[in-house]
Short mmCIF file of C-alpha atoms in Angstrom, two decimals:
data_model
loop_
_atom_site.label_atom_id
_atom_site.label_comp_id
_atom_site.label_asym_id
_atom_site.label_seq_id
_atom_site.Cartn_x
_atom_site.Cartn_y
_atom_site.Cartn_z
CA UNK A 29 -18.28 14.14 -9.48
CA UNK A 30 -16.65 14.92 -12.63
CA UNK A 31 -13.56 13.13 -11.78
CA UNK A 32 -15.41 9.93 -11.17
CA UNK A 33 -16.84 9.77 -14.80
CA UNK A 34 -13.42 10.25 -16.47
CA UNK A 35 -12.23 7.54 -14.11
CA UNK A 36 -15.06 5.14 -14.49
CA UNK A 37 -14.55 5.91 -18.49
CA UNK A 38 -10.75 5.31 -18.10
CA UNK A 39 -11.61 2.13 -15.87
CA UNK A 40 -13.53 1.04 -18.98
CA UNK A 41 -10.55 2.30 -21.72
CA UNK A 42 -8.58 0.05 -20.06
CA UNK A 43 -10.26 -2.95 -19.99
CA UNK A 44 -10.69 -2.60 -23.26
CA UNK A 45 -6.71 -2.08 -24.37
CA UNK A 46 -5.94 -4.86 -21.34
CA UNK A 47 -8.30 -7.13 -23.84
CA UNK A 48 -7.03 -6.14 -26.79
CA UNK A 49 -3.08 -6.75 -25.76
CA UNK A 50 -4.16 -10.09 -24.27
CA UNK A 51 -5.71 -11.17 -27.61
CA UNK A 52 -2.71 -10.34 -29.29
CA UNK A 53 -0.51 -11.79 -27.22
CA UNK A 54 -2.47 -15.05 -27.34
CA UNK A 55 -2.94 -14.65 -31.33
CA UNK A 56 0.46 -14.31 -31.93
CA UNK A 57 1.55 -17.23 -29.91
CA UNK A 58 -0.70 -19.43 -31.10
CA UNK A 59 -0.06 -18.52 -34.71
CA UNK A 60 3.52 -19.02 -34.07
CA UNK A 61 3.34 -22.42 -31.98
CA UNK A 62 1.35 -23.33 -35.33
CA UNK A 63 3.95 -22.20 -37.51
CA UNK A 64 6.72 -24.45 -35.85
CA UNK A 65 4.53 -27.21 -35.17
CA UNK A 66 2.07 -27.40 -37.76
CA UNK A 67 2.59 -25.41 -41.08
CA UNK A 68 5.16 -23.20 -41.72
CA UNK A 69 2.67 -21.22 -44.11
CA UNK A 70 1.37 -19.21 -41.31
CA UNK A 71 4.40 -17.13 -40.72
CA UNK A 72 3.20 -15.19 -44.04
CA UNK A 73 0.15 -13.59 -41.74
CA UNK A 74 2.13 -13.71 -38.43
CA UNK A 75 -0.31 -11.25 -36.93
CA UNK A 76 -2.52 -8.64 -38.89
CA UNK A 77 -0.10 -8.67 -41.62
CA UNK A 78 3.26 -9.40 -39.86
CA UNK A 79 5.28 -11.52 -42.17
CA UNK A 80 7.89 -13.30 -41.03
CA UNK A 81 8.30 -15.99 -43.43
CA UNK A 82 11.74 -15.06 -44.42
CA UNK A 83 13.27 -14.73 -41.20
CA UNK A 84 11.20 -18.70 -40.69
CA UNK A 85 13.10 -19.95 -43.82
CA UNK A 86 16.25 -18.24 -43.11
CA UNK A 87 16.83 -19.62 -39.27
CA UNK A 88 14.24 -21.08 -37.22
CA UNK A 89 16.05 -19.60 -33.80
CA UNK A 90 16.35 -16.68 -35.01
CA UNK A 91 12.72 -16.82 -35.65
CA UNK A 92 11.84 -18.27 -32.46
CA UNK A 93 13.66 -15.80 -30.53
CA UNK A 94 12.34 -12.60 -32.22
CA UNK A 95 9.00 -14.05 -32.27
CA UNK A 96 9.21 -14.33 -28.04
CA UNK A 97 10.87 -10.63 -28.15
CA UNK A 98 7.20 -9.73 -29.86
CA UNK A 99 5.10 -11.79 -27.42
CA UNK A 100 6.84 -10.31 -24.59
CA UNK A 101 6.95 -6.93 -25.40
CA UNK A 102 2.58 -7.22 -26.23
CA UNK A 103 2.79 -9.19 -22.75
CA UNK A 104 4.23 -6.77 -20.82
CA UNK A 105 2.06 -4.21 -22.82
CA UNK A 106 -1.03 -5.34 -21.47
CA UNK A 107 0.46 -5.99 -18.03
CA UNK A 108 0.67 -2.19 -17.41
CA UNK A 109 -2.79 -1.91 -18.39
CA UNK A 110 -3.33 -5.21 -15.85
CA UNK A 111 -1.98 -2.85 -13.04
CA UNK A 112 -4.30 0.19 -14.21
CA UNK A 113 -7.24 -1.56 -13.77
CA UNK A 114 -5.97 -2.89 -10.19
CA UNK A 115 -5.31 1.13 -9.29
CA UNK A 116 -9.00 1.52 -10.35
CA UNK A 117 -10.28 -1.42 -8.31
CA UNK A 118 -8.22 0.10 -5.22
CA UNK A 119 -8.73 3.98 -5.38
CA UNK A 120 -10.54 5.51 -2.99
CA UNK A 121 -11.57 9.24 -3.47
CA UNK A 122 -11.73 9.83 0.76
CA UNK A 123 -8.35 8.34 0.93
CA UNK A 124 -6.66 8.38 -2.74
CA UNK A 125 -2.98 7.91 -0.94
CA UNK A 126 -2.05 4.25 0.10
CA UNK A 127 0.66 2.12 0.06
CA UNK A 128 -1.29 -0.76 -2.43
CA UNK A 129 -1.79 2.10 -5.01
CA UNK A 130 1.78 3.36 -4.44
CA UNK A 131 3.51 -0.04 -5.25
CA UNK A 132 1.02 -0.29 -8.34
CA UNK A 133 2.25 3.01 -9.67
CA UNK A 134 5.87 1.84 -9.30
CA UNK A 135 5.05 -1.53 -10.91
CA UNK A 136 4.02 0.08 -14.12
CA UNK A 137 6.72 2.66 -14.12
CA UNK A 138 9.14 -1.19 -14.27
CA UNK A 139 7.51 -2.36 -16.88
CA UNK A 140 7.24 0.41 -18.93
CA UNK A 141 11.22 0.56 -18.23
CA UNK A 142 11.23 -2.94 -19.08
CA UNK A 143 9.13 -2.51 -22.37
CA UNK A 144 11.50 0.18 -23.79
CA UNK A 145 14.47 -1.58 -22.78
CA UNK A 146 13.26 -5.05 -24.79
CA UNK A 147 11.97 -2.87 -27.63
CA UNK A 148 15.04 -1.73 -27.82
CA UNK A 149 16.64 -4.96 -27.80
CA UNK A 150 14.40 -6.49 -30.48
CA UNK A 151 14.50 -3.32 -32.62
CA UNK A 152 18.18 -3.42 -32.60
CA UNK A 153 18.12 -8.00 -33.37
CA UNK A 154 15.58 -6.89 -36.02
CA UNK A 155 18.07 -4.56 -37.57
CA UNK A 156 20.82 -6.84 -37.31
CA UNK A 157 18.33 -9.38 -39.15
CA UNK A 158 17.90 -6.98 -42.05
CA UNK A 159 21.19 -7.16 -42.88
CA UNK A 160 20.76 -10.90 -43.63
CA UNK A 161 17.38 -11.16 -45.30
CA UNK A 162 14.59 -8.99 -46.57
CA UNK A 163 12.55 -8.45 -43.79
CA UNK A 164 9.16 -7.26 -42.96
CA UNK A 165 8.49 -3.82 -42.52
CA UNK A 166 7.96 -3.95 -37.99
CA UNK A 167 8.24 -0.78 -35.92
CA UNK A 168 8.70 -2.19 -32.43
CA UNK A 169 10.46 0.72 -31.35
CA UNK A 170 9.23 1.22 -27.71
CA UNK A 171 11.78 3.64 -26.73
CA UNK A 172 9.14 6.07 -25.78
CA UNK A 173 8.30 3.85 -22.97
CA UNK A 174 11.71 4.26 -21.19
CA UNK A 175 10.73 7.91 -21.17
CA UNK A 176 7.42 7.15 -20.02
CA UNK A 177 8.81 4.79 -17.20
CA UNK A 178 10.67 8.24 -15.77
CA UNK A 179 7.73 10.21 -15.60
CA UNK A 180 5.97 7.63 -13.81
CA UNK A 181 8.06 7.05 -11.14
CA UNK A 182 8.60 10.57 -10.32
CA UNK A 183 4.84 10.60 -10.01
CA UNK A 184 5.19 7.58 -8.01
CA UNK A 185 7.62 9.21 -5.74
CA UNK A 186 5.79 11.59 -5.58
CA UNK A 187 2.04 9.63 -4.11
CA UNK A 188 4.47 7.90 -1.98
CA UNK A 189 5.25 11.29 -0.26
CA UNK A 190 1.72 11.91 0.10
CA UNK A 191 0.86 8.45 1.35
CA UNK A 192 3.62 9.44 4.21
CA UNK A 193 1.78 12.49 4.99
CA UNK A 194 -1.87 11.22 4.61
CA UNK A 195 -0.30 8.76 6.99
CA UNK A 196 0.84 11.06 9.71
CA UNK A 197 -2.22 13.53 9.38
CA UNK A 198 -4.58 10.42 10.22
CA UNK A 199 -2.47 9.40 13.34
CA UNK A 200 -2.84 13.62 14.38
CA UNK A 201 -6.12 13.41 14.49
#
């Protein structure tokens, strides 16, 4: 019983992060469509204080493609939490082990892999940047998450193994 009220307050947790990635995923590309479409002015307030301005004035590719390296980090940030809610949807206490929640489990462990390896990436363009032009102070170092992405898919190994034996104790029976 007591398990079921952390998960249903997890289930909720998550909606809420899933909601809150999603909105900044769609506020920063809005707010950056803007800025190359519309008024340059809004790359001062990029996102909650993000300014990006300089990097704007100084190339707009370079400002494009850092700007996408943002978007698709937060993107892939609230995809994990996307897959979360799915294992939440799915679970079933009689029968916790199946294959759907299995290949969920190894789903976020990729993009978790995937959102360390890009923060990596962009931490390492923004660097590079810096040495061209004063730049905002950004930590988009997600290099936690390639640790992260190991330790869930050794946990996903691991339900897969007991998704094998669930299976073979329901066919003994």
């Amino acid at each position: 019983m007591k398990v079921k009220k952390v998960f249903n307050i997890m289930n909720v947790i998550s909606w809420i992060v899933f909601v809150g990635y999603c909105v900044k995923a769609g506020a920063i590309t809005i707010v950056s469509i803007l800025s190359l479409f519309v008024n340059k002015n809004v790359t001062e307030n990029l996102y909650m204080g993000i300014d990006l301005s300089n990097l704007y004035s100084f190339n707009k590719i370079h400002y494009t493609f850092f700007v996408l390296l943002i978007i698709l980090i937060v993107a892939l940030k609230a995809f994990i939490f996307y897959f979360l809610i799915k294992i939440f949807e799915i679970m079933n206490f009689n029968k916790p082990f199946n294959s759907l929640v299995e290949g969920l489990i190894f789903k976020i462990s990729y993009v978790s892999l995937s959102v360390g390896l890009i923060g990596i990436v962009a931490n390492s363009y923004k660097t590079w940047l810096t040495y061209k032009i004063s730049f905002t102070e950004l930590d988009i170092d997600n290099s936690a998450y390639i640790f992260m992405a190991g330790v869930i898919f050794v946990v996903a190994s691991l339900f897969k193994r007991a998704t094998e034996i669930q299976f073979e104790n329901d066919l003994t029976i």
